[in-house]
mmCIF file of C-alpha atoms in Angstrom:
data_model
loop_
_atom_site.group_PDB
_atom_site.id
_atom_site.type_symbol
_atom_site.label_atom_id
_atom_site.label_comp_id
_atom_site.label_asym_id
_atom_site.label_seq_id
_atom_site.Cartn_x
_atom_site.Cartn_y
_atom_site.Cartn_z
ATOM 1 C CA MET A 1493 -4.355 -19.991 -27.333
ATOM 2 C CA THR A 1494 -6.195 -18.590 -24.304
ATOM 3 C CA GLU A 1495 -6.011 -14.815 -24.020
ATOM 4 C CA ARG A 1496 -4.501 -13.532 -20.807
ATOM 5 C CA PHE A 1497 -6.532 -11.234 -18.591
ATOM 6 C CA GLN A 1498 -9.953 -12.154 -19.969
ATOM 7 C CA THR A 1499 -11.927 -10.813 -16.996
ATOM 8 C CA ILE A 1500 -10.805 -7.422 -15.726
ATOM 9 C CA GLY A 1501 -12.013 -5.624 -12.611
ATOM 10 C CA LEU A 1502 -12.070 -1.837 -12.364
ATOM 11 C CA ILE A 1503 -11.597 -0.009 -9.058
ATOM 12 C CA GLY A 1504 -11.580 3.781 -8.771
ATOM 13 C CA LYS A 1505 -10.948 6.433 -6.175
ATOM 14 C CA GLN A 1506 -14.280 7.095 -4.536
ATOM 15 C CA GLY A 1507 -15.600 10.632 -4.571
ATOM 16 C CA ASP A 1508 -13.217 11.876 -7.262
ATOM 17 C CA PRO A 1509 -15.025 13.120 -10.404
ATOM 18 C CA ARG A 1510 -11.834 12.678 -12.456
ATOM 19 C CA VAL A 1511 -12.314 8.920 -12.207
ATOM 20 C CA VAL A 1512 -15.330 8.991 -14.533
ATOM 21 C CA GLY A 1513 -13.496 9.926 -17.730
ATOM 22 C CA ALA A 1514 -10.722 7.398 -17.193
ATOM 23 C CA LEU A 1515 -13.203 4.646 -16.322
ATOM 24 C CA GLN A 1516 -15.330 5.323 -19.379
ATOM 25 C CA ALA A 1517 -12.295 5.204 -21.667
ATOM 26 C CA ILE A 1518 -10.901 2.016 -20.119
ATOM 27 C CA ARG A 1519 -14.150 0.079 -20.109
ATOM 28 C CA ALA A 1520 -14.882 1.116 -23.723
ATOM 29 C CA TYR A 1521 -11.431 -0.070 -24.796
ATOM 30 C CA LEU A 1522 -11.767 -3.366 -22.937
ATOM 31 C CA LYS A 1523 -15.194 -3.950 -24.465
ATOM 32 C CA ASP A 1524 -13.704 -3.441 -27.949
ATOM 33 C CA GLN A 1525 -11.050 -6.017 -27.046
ATOM 34 C CA GLY A 1526 -13.700 -8.566 -26.095
ATOM 35 C CA ARG A 1527 -12.852 -8.549 -22.405
ATOM 36 C CA THR A 1528 -15.339 -9.055 -19.590
ATOM 37 C CA VAL A 1529 -15.452 -6.022 -17.290
ATOM 38 C CA LEU A 1530 -16.436 -6.034 -13.614
ATOM 39 C CA LEU A 1531 -16.995 -2.785 -11.700
ATOM 40 C CA ASP A 1532 -16.292 -2.372 -8.005
ATOM 41 C CA ASP A 1533 -19.638 -1.630 -6.359
ATOM 42 C CA GLY A 1534 -18.009 1.256 -4.503
ATOM 43 C CA LEU A 1535 -17.961 3.212 -7.765
ATOM 44 C CA THR A 1536 -20.956 5.516 -7.491
ATOM 45 C CA GLU A 1537 -19.687 8.293 -9.760
ATOM 46 C CA LEU A 1538 -20.647 6.669 -13.075
ATOM 47 C CA PRO A 1539 -23.736 8.332 -14.574
ATOM 48 C CA GLY A 1540 -26.679 6.474 -16.082
ATOM 49 C CA PRO A 1541 -27.148 2.724 -16.603
ATOM 50 C CA CYS A 1542 -24.039 0.602 -16.846
ATOM 51 C CA PRO A 1543 -23.692 -2.464 -19.109
ATOM 52 C CA HIS A 1544 -21.138 -4.074 -16.809
ATOM 53 C CA PRO A 1545 -21.985 -5.867 -13.563
ATOM 54 C CA ARG A 1546 -21.194 -4.167 -10.276
ATOM 55 C CA VAL A 1547 -19.793 -6.614 -7.755
ATOM 56 C CA SER A 1548 -18.393 -6.530 -4.249
ATOM 57 C CA ARG A 1549 -14.666 -6.125 -3.780
ATOM 58 C CA ALA A 1550 -14.472 -9.744 -2.610
ATOM 59 C CA GLU A 1551 -16.250 -11.041 -5.727
ATOM 60 C CA LEU A 1552 -14.156 -8.806 -7.964
ATOM 61 C CA GLY A 1553 -11.001 -10.330 -6.518
ATOM 62 C CA GLN A 1554 -12.248 -13.879 -6.960
ATOM 63 C CA ARG A 1555 -13.415 -13.459 -10.571
ATOM 64 C CA SER A 1556 -10.853 -11.075 -12.084
ATOM 65 C CA ASP A 1557 -7.696 -12.024 -13.963
ATOM 66 C CA LEU A 1558 -6.488 -8.424 -13.610
ATOM 67 C CA ALA A 1559 -7.575 -5.465 -11.481
ATOM 68 C CA ILE A 1560 -7.030 -1.929 -12.769
ATOM 69 C CA ILE A 1561 -6.828 0.676 -10.020
ATOM 70 C CA ILE A 1562 -7.657 4.258 -11.042
ATOM 71 C CA GLY A 1563 -6.619 6.922 -8.565
ATOM 72 C CA GLY A 1564 -3.520 7.518 -6.512
ATOM 73 C CA ASP A 1565 -1.196 5.414 -4.387
ATOM 74 C CA GLY A 1566 -3.739 5.523 -1.550
ATOM 75 C CA THR A 1567 -6.387 3.921 -3.748
ATOM 76 C CA LEU A 1568 -3.983 1.156 -4.695
ATOM 77 C CA LEU A 1569 -3.008 0.594 -1.047
ATOM 78 C CA SER A 1570 -6.650 -0.017 -0.175
ATOM 79 C CA ALA A 1571 -7.130 -2.342 -3.142
ATOM 80 C CA ALA A 1572 -3.950 -4.264 -2.340
ATOM 81 C CA ARG A 1573 -5.117 -5.061 1.185
ATOM 82 C CA SER A 1574 -8.507 -6.278 -0.010
ATOM 83 C CA LEU A 1575 -7.237 -8.299 -2.989
ATOM 84 C CA ALA A 1576 -3.961 -9.761 -1.697
ATOM 85 C CA ASP A 1577 -5.453 -13.150 -0.861
ATOM 86 C CA ASP A 1578 -6.871 -13.544 -4.384
ATOM 87 C CA ASP A 1579 -3.483 -13.400 -6.151
ATOM 88 C CA VAL A 1580 -4.914 -11.065 -8.793
ATOM 89 C CA PRO A 1581 -2.346 -8.779 -10.473
ATOM 90 C CA LEU A 1582 -2.845 -5.032 -10.009
ATOM 91 C CA LEU A 1583 -2.237 -2.233 -12.503
ATOM 92 C CA GLY A 1584 -2.319 1.374 -11.313
ATOM 93 C CA VAL A 1585 -3.553 4.291 -13.437
ATOM 94 C CA ASN A 1586 -2.863 7.692 -11.892
ATOM 95 C CA LEU A 1587 -5.154 10.693 -12.100
ATOM 96 C CA GLY A 1588 -2.581 13.192 -13.231
ATOM 97 C CA HIS A 1589 0.189 12.817 -10.642
ATOM 98 C CA LEU A 1590 2.824 10.115 -10.979
ATOM 99 C CA GLY A 1591 2.800 7.739 -8.021
ATOM 100 C CA PHE A 1592 5.260 5.197 -6.718
ATOM 101 C CA LEU A 1593 2.625 2.496 -7.270
ATOM 102 C CA VAL A 1594 0.315 3.960 -9.932
ATOM 103 C CA ASP A 1595 2.634 4.732 -12.812
ATOM 104 C CA VAL A 1596 0.383 4.689 -15.900
ATOM 105 C CA SER A 1597 -0.864 8.139 -16.930
ATOM 106 C CA PRO A 1598 -4.376 8.773 -18.331
ATOM 107 C CA GLU A 1599 -2.855 9.959 -21.612
ATOM 108 C CA GLU A 1600 -1.109 6.654 -22.268
ATOM 109 C CA MET A 1601 -3.444 4.195 -20.560
ATOM 110 C CA THR A 1602 -4.973 2.634 -23.689
ATOM 111 C CA GLN A 1603 -1.535 2.195 -25.259
ATOM 112 C CA ARG A 1604 -0.206 0.627 -22.063
ATOM 113 C CA LEU A 1605 -3.273 -1.586 -21.758
ATOM 114 C CA ALA A 1606 -2.710 -2.844 -25.303
ATOM 115 C CA GLU A 1607 0.873 -3.756 -24.410
ATOM 116 C CA ILE A 1608 -0.152 -5.486 -21.199
ATOM 117 C CA LEU A 1609 -2.955 -7.458 -22.853
ATOM 118 C CA ALA A 1610 -0.363 -8.570 -25.422
ATOM 119 C CA GLY A 1611 1.928 -9.801 -22.641
ATOM 120 C CA ARG A 1612 4.452 -6.949 -22.689
ATOM 121 C CA TYR A 1613 4.800 -5.827 -19.080
ATOM 122 C CA ARG A 1614 6.911 -6.168 -15.956
ATOM 123 C CA GLU A 1615 5.578 -7.972 -12.910
ATOM 124 C CA GLU A 1616 6.920 -7.703 -9.398
ATOM 125 C CA ARG A 1617 5.799 -9.053 -6.069
ATOM 126 C CA ARG A 1618 5.523 -6.772 -3.060
ATOM 127 C CA PHE A 1619 5.066 -8.236 0.400
ATOM 128 C CA LEU A 1620 2.609 -6.891 2.952
ATOM 129 C CA LEU A 1621 2.692 -6.757 6.727
ATOM 130 C CA ARG A 1622 0.121 -8.412 8.965
ATOM 131 C CA ALA A 1623 -0.586 -6.485 12.167
ATOM 132 C CA ARG A 1624 -2.371 -7.957 15.146
ATOM 133 C CA VAL A 1625 -3.322 -6.220 18.397
ATOM 134 C CA LEU A 1626 -3.861 -8.327 21.518
ATOM 135 C CA ARG A 1627 -5.684 -7.008 24.583
ATOM 136 C CA ASP A 1628 -5.993 -9.276 27.602
ATOM 137 C CA GLY A 1629 -5.468 -12.261 25.309
ATOM 138 C CA ASP A 1630 -8.145 -11.242 22.801
ATOM 139 C CA THR A 1631 -7.486 -10.016 19.260
ATOM 140 C CA VAL A 1632 -8.955 -6.517 18.852
ATOM 141 C CA LEU A 1633 -7.429 -5.777 15.442
ATOM 142 C CA GLU A 1634 -6.019 -7.844 12.602
ATOM 143 C CA SER A 1635 -5.161 -6.001 9.416
ATOM 144 C CA ASP A 1636 -2.723 -5.974 6.514
ATOM 145 C CA ALA A 1637 -0.539 -3.096 5.333
ATOM 146 C CA LEU A 1638 1.376 -2.656 2.096
ATOM 147 C CA ASN A 1639 3.216 0.488 3.202
ATOM 148 C CA ASP A 1640 3.497 0.518 6.963
ATOM 149 C CA VAL A 1641 2.143 -0.206 10.399
ATOM 150 C CA VAL A 1642 2.481 2.862 12.611
ATOM 151 C CA LEU A 1643 2.223 3.239 16.373
ATOM 152 C CA HIS A 1644 1.500 6.918 17.035
ATOM 153 C CA LYS A 1645 0.343 9.232 19.777
ATOM 154 C CA GLY A 1646 -2.846 10.370 18.115
ATOM 155 C CA GLY A 1647 -3.737 14.047 18.181
ATOM 156 C CA VAL A 1648 -2.110 14.999 21.495
ATOM 157 C CA ALA A 1649 1.313 16.675 21.662
ATOM 158 C CA ARG A 1650 2.798 14.290 24.234
ATOM 159 C CA MET A 1651 5.133 11.339 23.980
ATOM 160 C CA ILE A 1652 4.233 7.710 24.479
ATOM 161 C CA GLU A 1653 6.351 4.931 25.968
ATOM 162 C CA PHE A 1654 6.604 1.396 24.650
ATOM 163 C CA ASP A 1655 8.830 -1.682 24.605
ATOM 164 C CA THR A 1656 9.953 -3.199 21.315
ATOM 165 C CA LEU A 1657 10.958 -6.848 20.907
ATOM 166 C CA LEU A 1658 12.392 -8.536 17.832
ATOM 167 C CA ASN A 1659 11.663 -12.251 17.464
ATOM 168 C CA GLY A 1660 10.836 -12.376 21.155
ATOM 169 C CA ARG A 1661 14.083 -10.703 22.262
ATOM 170 C CA TYR A 1662 14.086 -7.310 23.929
ATOM 171 C CA LEU A 1663 15.280 -4.536 21.613
ATOM 172 C CA TYR A 1664 14.606 -1.271 23.467
ATOM 173 C CA THR A 1665 12.239 0.854 25.505
ATOM 174 C CA GLN A 1666 11.453 4.078 23.743
ATOM 175 C CA ARG A 1667 9.824 7.394 24.568
ATOM 176 C CA SER A 1668 8.799 9.099 21.373
ATOM 177 C CA ASP A 1669 5.853 10.090 19.225
ATOM 178 C CA GLY A 1670 5.691 6.534 17.929
ATOM 179 C CA LEU A 1671 7.274 3.941 15.658
ATOM 180 C CA ILE A 1672 6.934 3.228 11.930
ATOM 181 C CA ILE A 1673 7.336 -0.378 10.784
ATOM 182 C CA SER A 1674 7.707 -0.185 7.025
ATOM 183 C CA THR A 1675 8.023 -2.487 4.046
ATOM 184 C CA PRO A 1676 10.353 -1.569 1.166
ATOM 185 C CA THR A 1677 7.229 -0.294 -0.599
ATOM 186 C CA GLY A 1678 6.506 2.057 2.303
ATOM 187 C CA SER A 1679 10.103 3.196 2.707
ATOM 188 C CA THR A 1680 9.422 6.113 0.341
ATOM 189 C CA ALA A 1681 6.347 7.199 2.335
ATOM 190 C CA TYR A 1682 5.999 8.135 6.034
ATOM 191 C CA ALA A 1683 9.183 6.247 6.943
ATOM 192 C CA LEU A 1684 11.205 8.457 4.601
ATOM 193 C CA SER A 1685 9.924 11.638 6.229
ATOM 194 C CA GLY A 1686 10.999 10.187 9.581
ATOM 195 C CA GLY A 1687 14.593 9.812 8.407
ATOM 196 C CA GLY A 1688 14.433 6.180 7.327
ATOM 197 C CA PRO A 1689 16.381 4.750 4.378
ATOM 198 C CA ILE A 1690 14.950 4.027 0.952
ATOM 199 C CA LEU A 1691 14.743 0.255 0.489
ATOM 200 C CA HIS A 1692 14.617 -1.147 -3.033
ATOM 201 C CA PRO A 1693 11.302 -2.992 -3.556
ATOM 202 C CA THR A 1694 13.083 -6.308 -4.172
ATOM 203 C CA LEU A 1695 14.786 -6.313 -0.757
ATOM 204 C CA ASP A 1696 13.616 -8.917 1.737
ATOM 205 C CA ALA A 1697 13.664 -6.486 4.642
ATOM 206 C CA MET A 1698 11.642 -4.057 6.698
ATOM 207 C CA VAL A 1699 12.686 -0.954 8.592
ATOM 208 C CA LEU A 1700 11.799 0.339 12.065
ATOM 209 C CA VAL A 1701 11.791 4.148 12.166
ATOM 210 C CA PRO A 1702 11.278 6.043 15.464
ATOM 211 C CA ILE A 1703 9.060 9.132 15.281
ATOM 212 C CA CYS A 1704 10.693 12.085 17.077
ATOM 213 C CA PRO A 1705 12.470 9.976 19.738
ATOM 214 C CA HIS A 1706 13.371 11.653 23.040
ATOM 215 C CA THR A 1707 16.780 9.952 22.922
ATOM 216 C CA LEU A 1708 18.527 10.957 19.719
ATOM 217 C CA SER A 1709 20.525 7.714 19.661
ATOM 218 C CA ASN A 1710 17.319 5.891 18.692
ATOM 219 C CA ARG A 1711 17.926 5.419 14.977
ATOM 220 C CA PRO A 1712 16.164 3.518 12.175
ATOM 221 C CA ILE A 1713 16.957 -0.206 12.071
ATOM 222 C CA VAL A 1714 16.681 -2.454 9.012
ATOM 223 C CA VAL A 1715 15.746 -6.043 9.874
ATOM 224 C CA SER A 1716 14.925 -9.222 7.985
ATOM 225 C CA ALA A 1717 11.427 -9.452 6.533
ATOM 226 C CA ASP A 1718 11.142 -12.800 8.315
ATOM 227 C CA SER A 1719 11.304 -11.031 11.685
ATOM 228 C CA GLU A 1720 8.396 -10.603 14.066
ATOM 229 C CA VAL A 1721 8.228 -7.183 15.670
ATOM 230 C CA GLN A 1722 6.360 -6.967 18.965
ATOM 231 C CA ILE A 1723 5.417 -3.729 20.690
ATOM 232 C CA VAL A 1724 4.056 -3.449 24.226
ATOM 233 C CA VAL A 1725 2.337 -0.162 25.033
ATOM 234 C CA LYS A 1726 3.412 1.207 28.415
ATOM 235 C CA HIS A 1727 2.809 4.643 29.868
ATOM 236 C CA GLY A 1728 1.248 7.242 27.629
ATOM 237 C CA ASP A 1729 1.161 10.361 29.836
ATOM 238 C CA ASP A 1730 -2.625 10.156 29.720
ATOM 239 C CA VAL A 1731 -2.392 9.836 25.941
ATOM 240 C CA ALA A 1732 -4.339 7.114 24.149
ATOM 241 C CA PRO A 1733 -1.910 5.795 21.492
ATOM 242 C CA HIS A 1734 -3.193 4.513 18.167
ATOM 243 C CA VAL A 1735 -2.010 1.994 15.617
ATOM 244 C CA SER A 1736 -2.671 2.525 11.922
ATOM 245 C CA CYS A 1737 -2.212 0.405 8.811
ATOM 246 C CA ASP A 1738 -1.300 2.333 5.656
ATOM 247 C CA GLY A 1739 -2.746 5.428 7.327
ATOM 248 C CA GLN A 1740 -6.220 4.136 6.433
ATOM 249 C CA ILE A 1741 -7.152 1.772 9.272
ATOM 250 C CA ASN A 1742 -6.834 3.219 12.762
ATOM 251 C CA THR A 1743 -7.426 1.700 16.212
ATOM 252 C CA GLU A 1744 -7.072 3.248 19.661
ATOM 253 C CA LEU A 1745 -4.832 1.369 22.092
ATOM 254 C CA ARG A 1746 -4.682 0.918 25.846
ATOM 255 C CA CYS A 1747 -1.787 0.513 28.229
ATOM 256 C CA GLY A 1748 -0.644 -3.124 28.100
ATOM 257 C CA ASP A 1749 -1.840 -3.784 24.554
ATOM 258 C CA GLN A 1750 0.540 -5.882 22.463
ATOM 259 C CA ILE A 1751 1.115 -5.269 18.766
ATOM 260 C CA SER A 1752 2.569 -8.055 16.634
ATOM 261 C CA VAL A 1753 3.800 -7.262 13.116
ATOM 262 C CA ARG A 1754 5.152 -9.823 10.694
ATOM 263 C CA ARG A 1755 5.234 -10.489 6.973
ATOM 264 C CA LYS A 1756 1.983 -11.664 5.428
ATOM 265 C CA GLU A 1757 2.310 -15.022 3.680
ATOM 266 C CA ARG A 1758 0.839 -13.807 0.392
ATOM 267 C CA ALA A 1759 2.374 -10.987 -1.611
ATOM 268 C CA ILE A 1760 0.639 -8.787 -4.149
ATOM 269 C CA ARG A 1761 1.411 -8.893 -7.863
ATOM 270 C CA LEU A 1762 2.054 -5.432 -9.255
ATOM 271 C CA LEU A 1763 2.191 -4.861 -13.018
ATOM 272 C CA HIS A 1764 4.175 -2.077 -14.689
ATOM 273 C CA PRO A 1765 4.759 -0.968 -18.288
ATOM 274 C CA ILE A 1766 7.594 -2.848 -19.974
ATOM 275 C CA ASP A 1767 9.885 0.198 -19.739
ATOM 276 C CA HIS A 1768 9.200 0.810 -16.034
ATOM 277 C CA ASP A 1769 12.230 2.293 -14.248
ATOM 278 C CA TYR A 1770 12.062 2.466 -10.443
ATOM 279 C CA PHE A 1771 14.917 4.937 -10.197
ATOM 280 C CA GLU A 1772 13.355 7.214 -12.786
ATOM 281 C CA ILE A 1773 10.259 7.410 -10.585
ATOM 282 C CA LEU A 1774 12.448 8.156 -7.561
ATOM 283 C CA ARG A 1775 14.107 11.003 -9.422
ATOM 284 C CA ALA A 1776 10.761 12.438 -10.473
ATOM 285 C CA LYS A 1777 9.029 12.108 -7.094
ATOM 286 C CA LEU A 1778 11.966 13.216 -4.946
ATOM 287 C CA ALA A 1779 13.227 15.927 -7.306
ATOM 288 C CA TRP A 1780 16.714 14.503 -7.527
ATOM 289 C CA GLY A 1781 17.398 16.511 -10.677
ATOM 290 C CA ARG A 1782 17.561 15.632 -14.325
ATOM 291 C CA THR A 1783 19.787 13.439 -16.413
ATOM 292 C CA PRO A 1784 22.486 15.266 -18.413
ATOM 293 C CA GLU A 1785 20.494 14.701 -21.627
ATOM 294 C CA ASN A 1786 17.489 16.579 -20.230
ATOM 295 C CA ARG A 1787 19.260 19.543 -18.681
#
């Protein structure tokens, strides 16, 4: 019988010294289990010679049966965008703070790895958004986002104006600080702070959340994940708006630029421990209180 997850790629948060200890422990465990280990070449924190090959992120995605992400949710967001087309499952190990996406703690990572290598885990698929910016008919940005695509006003305290269309039909003209287009995964991030609803990860939907709208009747709207959202940048009161993907990729816009956002064809595969409980993580992250047994 062929063992699952024979080749495993390791990706860590760059510039964080806490990554070293977790990486050393994981790669030592995987070596004992007879697994082939690939290291993301962005990992520069490891001291001394390394017995495992360092490869580009693209090669890691092509060769790995599993990618382990060590860091926070932001590290996993970056990895998800770069690995989505390779259909490689992702497992997140946090660096001390429970995340919505990285839910394996350093203290339990070898135990959880043993369970996962033995086939005891939960797998879910999370869809991404594909954002495209057109300027005078030319594409100036094309990027994916697991959490959200955000139109925002940049660093100036003035509103921007834009039209929003849904599947080619006019929805509204808005004056605000911007608009968040979020997946269910991102509904617990920036969209939540803007007053948007929490969407369960299995929902086939996305949510449009205005950022500080001038007209208070502009409210969040939940639409089908099969929708195409189009935004046309209008007047900006001498403000240069920006569009960002997962808060990590940022591009300045001009008046007349068109932003198209739709679901990416490929989803990511996210692995969790067998006893993963989404609502337990919500309670912990959002401080909803404790269960009666733990009071």
